[in-house]
Coordinates of C-alpha atoms in Angstrom, one line a residue:
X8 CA 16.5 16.5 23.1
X9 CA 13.5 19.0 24.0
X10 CA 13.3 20.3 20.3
X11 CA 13.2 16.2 19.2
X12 CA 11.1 14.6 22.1
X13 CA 8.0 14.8 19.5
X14 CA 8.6 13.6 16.5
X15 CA 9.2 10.1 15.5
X16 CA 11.9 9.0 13.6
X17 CA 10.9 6.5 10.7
X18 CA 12.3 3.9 9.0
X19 CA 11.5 3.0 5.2
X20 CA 11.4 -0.2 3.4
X21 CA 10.4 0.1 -0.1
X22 CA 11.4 2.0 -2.8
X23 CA 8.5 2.1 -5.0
X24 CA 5.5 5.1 -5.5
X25 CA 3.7 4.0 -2.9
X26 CA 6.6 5.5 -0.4
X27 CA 7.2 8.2 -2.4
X28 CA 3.0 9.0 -1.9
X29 CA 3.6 8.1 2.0
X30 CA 6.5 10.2 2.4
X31 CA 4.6 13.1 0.5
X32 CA 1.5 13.0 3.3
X33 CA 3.3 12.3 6.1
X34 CA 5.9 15.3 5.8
X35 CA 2.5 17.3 6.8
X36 CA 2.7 16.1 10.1
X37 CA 5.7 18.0 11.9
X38 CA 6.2 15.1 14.4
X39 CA 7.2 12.9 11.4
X40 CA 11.1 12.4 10.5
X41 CA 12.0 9.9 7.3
X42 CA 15.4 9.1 9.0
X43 CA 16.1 6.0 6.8
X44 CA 15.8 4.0 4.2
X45 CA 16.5 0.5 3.4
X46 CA 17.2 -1.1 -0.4
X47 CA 19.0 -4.6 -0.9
X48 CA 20.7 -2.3 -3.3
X49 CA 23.0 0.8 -2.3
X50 CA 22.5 2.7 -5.5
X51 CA 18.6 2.3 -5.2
X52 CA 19.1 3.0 -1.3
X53 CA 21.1 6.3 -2.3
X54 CA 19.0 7.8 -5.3
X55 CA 16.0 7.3 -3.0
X56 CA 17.6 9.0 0.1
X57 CA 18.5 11.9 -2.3
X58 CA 15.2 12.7 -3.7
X59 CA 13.5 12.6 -0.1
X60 CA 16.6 14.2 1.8
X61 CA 16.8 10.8 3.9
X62 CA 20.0 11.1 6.1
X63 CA 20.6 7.1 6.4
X64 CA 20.9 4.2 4.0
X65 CA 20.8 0.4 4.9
X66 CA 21.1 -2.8 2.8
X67 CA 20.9 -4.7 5.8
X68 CA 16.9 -5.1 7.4
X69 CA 18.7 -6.2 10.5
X70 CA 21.4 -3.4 10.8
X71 CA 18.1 -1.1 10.5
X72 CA 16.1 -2.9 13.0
X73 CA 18.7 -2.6 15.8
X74 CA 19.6 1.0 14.6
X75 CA 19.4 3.5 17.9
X76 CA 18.3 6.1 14.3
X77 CA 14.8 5.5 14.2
X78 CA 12.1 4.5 16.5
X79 CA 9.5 3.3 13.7
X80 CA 9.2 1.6 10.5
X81 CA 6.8 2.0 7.6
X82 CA 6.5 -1.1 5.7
X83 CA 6.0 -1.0 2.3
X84 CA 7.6 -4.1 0.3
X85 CA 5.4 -7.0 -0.9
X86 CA 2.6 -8.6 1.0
X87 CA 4.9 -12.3 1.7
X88 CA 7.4 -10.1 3.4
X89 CA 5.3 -8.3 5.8
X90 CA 4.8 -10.6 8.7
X91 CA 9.1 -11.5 8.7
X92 CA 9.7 -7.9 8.8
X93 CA 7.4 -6.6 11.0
X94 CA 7.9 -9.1 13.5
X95 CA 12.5 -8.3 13.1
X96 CA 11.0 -4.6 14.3
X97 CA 9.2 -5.4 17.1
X98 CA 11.7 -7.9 18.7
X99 CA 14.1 -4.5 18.3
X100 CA 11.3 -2.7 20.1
X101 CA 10.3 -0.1 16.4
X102 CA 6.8 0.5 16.1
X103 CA 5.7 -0.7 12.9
X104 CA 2.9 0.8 10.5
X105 CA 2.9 -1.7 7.7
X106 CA 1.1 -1.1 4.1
X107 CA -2.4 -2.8 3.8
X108 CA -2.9 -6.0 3.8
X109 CA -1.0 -6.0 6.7
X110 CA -0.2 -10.3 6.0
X111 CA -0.3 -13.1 3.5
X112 CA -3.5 -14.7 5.5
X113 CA -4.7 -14.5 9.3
X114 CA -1.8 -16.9 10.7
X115 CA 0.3 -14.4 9.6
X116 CA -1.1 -11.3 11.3
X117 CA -1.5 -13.2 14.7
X118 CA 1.8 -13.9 14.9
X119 CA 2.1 -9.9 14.1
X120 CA -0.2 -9.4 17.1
X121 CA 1.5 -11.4 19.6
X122 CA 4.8 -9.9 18.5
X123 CA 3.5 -6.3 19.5
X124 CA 2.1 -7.5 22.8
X125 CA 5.1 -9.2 23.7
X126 CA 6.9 -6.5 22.9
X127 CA 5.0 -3.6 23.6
X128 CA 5.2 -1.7 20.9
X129 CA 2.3 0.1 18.3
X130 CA 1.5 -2.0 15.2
X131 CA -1.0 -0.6 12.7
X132 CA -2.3 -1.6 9.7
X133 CA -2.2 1.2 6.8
X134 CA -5.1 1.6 5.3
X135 CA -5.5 5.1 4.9
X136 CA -9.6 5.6 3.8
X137 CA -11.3 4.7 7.3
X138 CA -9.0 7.5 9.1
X139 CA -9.6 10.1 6.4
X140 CA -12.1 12.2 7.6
X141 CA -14.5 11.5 4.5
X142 CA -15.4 7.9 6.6
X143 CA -15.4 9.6 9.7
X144 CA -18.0 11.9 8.4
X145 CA -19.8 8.6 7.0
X146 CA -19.5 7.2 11.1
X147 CA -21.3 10.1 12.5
X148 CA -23.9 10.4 10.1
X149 CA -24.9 6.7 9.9
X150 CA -28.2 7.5 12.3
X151 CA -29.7 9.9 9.6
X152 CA -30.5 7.1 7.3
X153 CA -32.1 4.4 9.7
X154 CA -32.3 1.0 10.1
X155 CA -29.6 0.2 8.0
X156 CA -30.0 -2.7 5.7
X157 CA -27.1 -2.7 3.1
X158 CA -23.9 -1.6 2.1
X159 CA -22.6 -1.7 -1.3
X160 CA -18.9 -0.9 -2.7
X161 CA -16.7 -1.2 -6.0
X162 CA -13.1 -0.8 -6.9
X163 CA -12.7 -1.8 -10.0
X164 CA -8.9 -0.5 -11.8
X165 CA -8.0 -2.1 -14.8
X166 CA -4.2 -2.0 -14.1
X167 CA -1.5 -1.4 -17.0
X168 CA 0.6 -4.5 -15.7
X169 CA -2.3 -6.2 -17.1
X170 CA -1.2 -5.4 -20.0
X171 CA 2.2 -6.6 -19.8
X172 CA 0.9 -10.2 -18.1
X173 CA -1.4 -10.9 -21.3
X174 CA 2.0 -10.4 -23.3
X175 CA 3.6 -12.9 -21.1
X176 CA 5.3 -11.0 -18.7
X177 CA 4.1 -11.7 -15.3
X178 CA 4.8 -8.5 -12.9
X179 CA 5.0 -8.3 -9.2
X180 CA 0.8 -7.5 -8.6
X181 CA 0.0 -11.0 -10.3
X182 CA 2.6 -13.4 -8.7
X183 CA 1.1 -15.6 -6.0
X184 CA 4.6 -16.2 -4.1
X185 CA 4.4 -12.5 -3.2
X186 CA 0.5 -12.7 -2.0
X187 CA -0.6 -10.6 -4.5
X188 CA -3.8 -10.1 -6.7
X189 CA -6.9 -8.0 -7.2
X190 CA -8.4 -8.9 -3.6
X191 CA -5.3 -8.2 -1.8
X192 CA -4.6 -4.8 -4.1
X193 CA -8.1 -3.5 -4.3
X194 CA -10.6 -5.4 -3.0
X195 CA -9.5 -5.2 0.6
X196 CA -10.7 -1.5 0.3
X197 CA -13.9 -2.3 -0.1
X198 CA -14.2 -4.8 2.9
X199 CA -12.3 -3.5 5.6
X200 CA -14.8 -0.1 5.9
X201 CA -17.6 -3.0 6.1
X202 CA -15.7 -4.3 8.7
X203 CA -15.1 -1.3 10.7
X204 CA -19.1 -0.6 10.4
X205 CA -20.2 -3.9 11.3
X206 CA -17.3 -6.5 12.3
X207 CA -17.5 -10.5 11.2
X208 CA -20.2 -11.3 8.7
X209 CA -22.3 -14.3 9.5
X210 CA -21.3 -15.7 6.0
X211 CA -19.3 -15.1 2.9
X212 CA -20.0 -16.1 -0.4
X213 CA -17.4 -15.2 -3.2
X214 CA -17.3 -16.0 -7.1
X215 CA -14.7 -14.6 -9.5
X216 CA -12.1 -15.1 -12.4
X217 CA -8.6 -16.3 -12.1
X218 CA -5.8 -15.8 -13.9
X219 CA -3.4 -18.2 -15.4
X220 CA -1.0 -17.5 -12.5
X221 CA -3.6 -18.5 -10.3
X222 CA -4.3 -15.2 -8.4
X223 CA -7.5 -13.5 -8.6
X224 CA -8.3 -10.8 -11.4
X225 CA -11.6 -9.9 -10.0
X226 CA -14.2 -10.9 -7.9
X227 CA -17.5 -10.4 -5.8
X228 CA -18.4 -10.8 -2.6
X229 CA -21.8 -11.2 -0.6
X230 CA -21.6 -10.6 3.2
X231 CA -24.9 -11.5 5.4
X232 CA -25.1 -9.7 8.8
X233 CA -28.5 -11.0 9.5
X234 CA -31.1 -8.1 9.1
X235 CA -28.6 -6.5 6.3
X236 CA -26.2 -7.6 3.8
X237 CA -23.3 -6.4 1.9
X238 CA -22.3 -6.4 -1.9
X239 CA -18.4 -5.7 -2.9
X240 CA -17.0 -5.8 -6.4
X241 CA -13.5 -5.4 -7.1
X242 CA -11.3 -6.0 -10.4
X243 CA -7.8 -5.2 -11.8
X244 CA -8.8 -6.1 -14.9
X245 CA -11.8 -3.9 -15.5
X246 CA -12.5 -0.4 -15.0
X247 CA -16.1 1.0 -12.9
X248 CA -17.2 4.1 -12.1
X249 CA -19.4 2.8 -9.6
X250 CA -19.8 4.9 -6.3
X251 CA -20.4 3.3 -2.7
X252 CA -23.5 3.0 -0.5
X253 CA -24.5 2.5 2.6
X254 CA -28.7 2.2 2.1
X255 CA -30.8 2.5 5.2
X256 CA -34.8 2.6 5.9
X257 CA -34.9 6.5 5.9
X258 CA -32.1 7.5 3.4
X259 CA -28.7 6.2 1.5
X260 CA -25.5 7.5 2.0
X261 CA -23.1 8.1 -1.1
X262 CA -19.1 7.7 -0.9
X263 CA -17.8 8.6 -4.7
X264 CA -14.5 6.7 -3.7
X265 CA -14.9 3.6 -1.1
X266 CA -10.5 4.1 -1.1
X267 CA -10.2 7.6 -0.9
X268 CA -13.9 9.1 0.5
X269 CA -13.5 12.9 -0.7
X270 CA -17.2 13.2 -1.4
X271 CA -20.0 12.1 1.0
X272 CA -23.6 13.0 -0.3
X273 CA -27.0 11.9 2.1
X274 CA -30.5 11.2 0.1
X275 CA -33.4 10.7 2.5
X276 CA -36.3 8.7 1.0
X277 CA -38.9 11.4 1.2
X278 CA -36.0 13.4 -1.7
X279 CA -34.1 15.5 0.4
X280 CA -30.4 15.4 0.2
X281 CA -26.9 17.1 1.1
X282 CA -23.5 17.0 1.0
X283 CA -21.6 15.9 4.1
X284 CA -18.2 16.4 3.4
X285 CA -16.4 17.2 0.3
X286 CA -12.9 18.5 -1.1
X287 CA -10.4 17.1 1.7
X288 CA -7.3 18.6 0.4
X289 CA -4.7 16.8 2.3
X290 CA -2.6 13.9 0.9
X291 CA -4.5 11.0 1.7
X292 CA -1.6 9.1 3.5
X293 CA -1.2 12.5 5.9
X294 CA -4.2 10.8 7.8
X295 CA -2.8 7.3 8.4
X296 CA 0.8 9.2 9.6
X297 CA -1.1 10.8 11.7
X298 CA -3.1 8.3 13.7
X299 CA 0.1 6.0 13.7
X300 CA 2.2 9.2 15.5
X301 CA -0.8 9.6 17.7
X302 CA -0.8 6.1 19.1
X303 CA 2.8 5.9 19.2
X304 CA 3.1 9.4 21.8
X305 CA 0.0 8.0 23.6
X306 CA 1.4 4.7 24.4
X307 CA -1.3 2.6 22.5
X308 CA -0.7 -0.3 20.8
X309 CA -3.7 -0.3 18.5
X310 CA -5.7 2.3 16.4
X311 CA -9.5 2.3 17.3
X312 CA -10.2 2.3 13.9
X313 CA -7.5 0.4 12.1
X314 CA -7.4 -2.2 15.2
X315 CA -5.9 -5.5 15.6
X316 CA -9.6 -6.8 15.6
X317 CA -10.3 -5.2 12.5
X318 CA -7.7 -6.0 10.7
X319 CA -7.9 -9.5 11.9
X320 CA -11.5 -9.9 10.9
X321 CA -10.9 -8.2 7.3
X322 CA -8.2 -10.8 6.2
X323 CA -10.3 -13.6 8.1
X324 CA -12.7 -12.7 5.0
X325 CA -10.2 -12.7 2.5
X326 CA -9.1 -16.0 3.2
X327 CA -12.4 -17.0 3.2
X328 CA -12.7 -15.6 -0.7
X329 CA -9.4 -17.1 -1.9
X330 CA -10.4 -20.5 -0.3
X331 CA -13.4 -20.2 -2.3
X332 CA -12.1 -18.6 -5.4
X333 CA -9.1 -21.6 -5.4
X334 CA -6.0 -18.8 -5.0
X335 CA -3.5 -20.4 -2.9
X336 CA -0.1 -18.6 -1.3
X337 CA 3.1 -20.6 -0.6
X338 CA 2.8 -18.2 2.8
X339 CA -0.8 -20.4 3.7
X340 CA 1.0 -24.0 3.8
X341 CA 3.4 -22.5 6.4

């Protein structure tokens, strides 16, 4: 038991790249173990097992849930099923770090909460950018530029399953019974930093395009914060090469990637500038392993960065846009 009492044994559900990526950065962090994986099919349960050298296969969320085999679950499966299956973990006492957004909508993710206090156990949103070091480089350099008065970010993808939906065929990222869409895909990356910097906007004003399925294809976004403001732009149906700011009195901060900062530059008004960080080298979803692992050997519940409260407040704003915008989720009449 001495040579196991550090690492944590995960659970998987989902089958798709995003755990292959997950399962790439977290093998960096010796206290991690992929200990097994869960499919409603066997043969996609087994050829996933045997490309990541996962010892145990389930069909059965609630065989894995009461497993004594792993202590934790990443979540990775769509959006609608987030809440049902995080809260099955925590009532079987597994921590649960569960793939951004963490719910359909804010009912959703209180229920999550009040599940991991009842409980006891960690829950943590994955979103991987605001633990990379890139945005903690951007946290401890915020007093170099002033009073702030604006941030500014874009993620803009145009997405190959676009494609396919203007042939007809409607794929998993545009279906609204799953919560999906380019808010819940790409724009949350642009608001949750803004909401780890300055918390719940005053007021949120949104305007975008819809697509005949009735989720969002892009979007924009004005935040007021009283003395400042924010600007996001997000689209799966465009492509932009536009990097983030954060612009203050005395300088402006450049991110080149508001989802995966590798490349933080400063520019001072009077034309001085300087790189703060650049070429992080690690897998990007190392970092988010690693906070999660940290929490769970500390005893926290909560990340201080990815917290409860953040994560609240972030899709507090997204409902906000879709009420505005008119996209609707079967998961919001519940």
């Amino acid at each position: 038991m001495k040579d196991t009492a550090q690492k944590i044994r995960f659970g998987i559900i989902g089958t798709n790249f995003i755990s292959d990526w997950f399962l790439h950065g977290a093998a960096a962090d010796p206290r991690f173990e992929a200990a097994a994986i869960y499919s409603r099919s066997q043969d996609t349960a087994d050829s996933f097992a045997a490309k990541h050298n996962i010892p145990y296969t389930f069909v059965s969320l609630e065989e894995m849930a009461s497993s004594p085999l792993i202590d934790a679950v990443y979540i990775a499966s769509p959006t609608a099923l987030h809440a049902a299956q995080a809260i099955l973990f925590m009532e079987h006492r597994k921590h649960v770090l569960c793939e951004k957004p963490s719910a359909s909508n804010v009912s959703e993710l209180t229920q999550i909460i009040r599940a991991s206090e009842k409980y006891g156990v960690t829950f943590m949103e994955a979103m991987k950018s605001t633990v990379m070091p890139g945005f903690k480089a951007v946290l401890q350099n915020l007093s170099e530029i002033g009073t702030i008065r604006r941030y500014f970010a874009s993620y803009c993808q145009y997405s190959s399953r676009y494609d396919k939906l203007k042939a007809g065929e409607v794929m998993n990222a545009f279906k609204p019974e799953l919560s999906n869409g380019a808010m819940m895909d790409l724009g949350i990356y642009t608001i949750y930093p803004l909401v780890v910097l300055w918390g719940r906007p005053l007021r949120v004003s949104a305007s975008g395009m819809l697509l005949y399925t009735g989720v969002d294809g892009q979007g924009a976004v004005n935040l007021e914060y009283g003395d400042k403001n924010a600007t996001i732009l997000y689209s799966k149906i465009a492509d932009s090469s536009l990097p983030s700011e954060i612009q203050g009195e005395e300088g402006t901060i450049t991110i080149d990637k508001i989802q995966t900062p590798r490349q933080i530059s400063i520019k001072y008004r009077k034309g001085k500038s300087c790189i703060l960080f650049s070429d992080d080298r690690e897998n990007e979803y190392y970092y988010e392993a690693k906070e999660f692992i940290d929490l769970v050997l500390s005893g926290k519940r909560e990340s201080s960065i990815n917290s409860h409260l953040n994560s609240l407040i972030t899709l507090e704003i997204i409902d906000e846009v879709r009420r505005q915008l008119g996209v609707v989720y079967p998961a919001d009449k519940n």
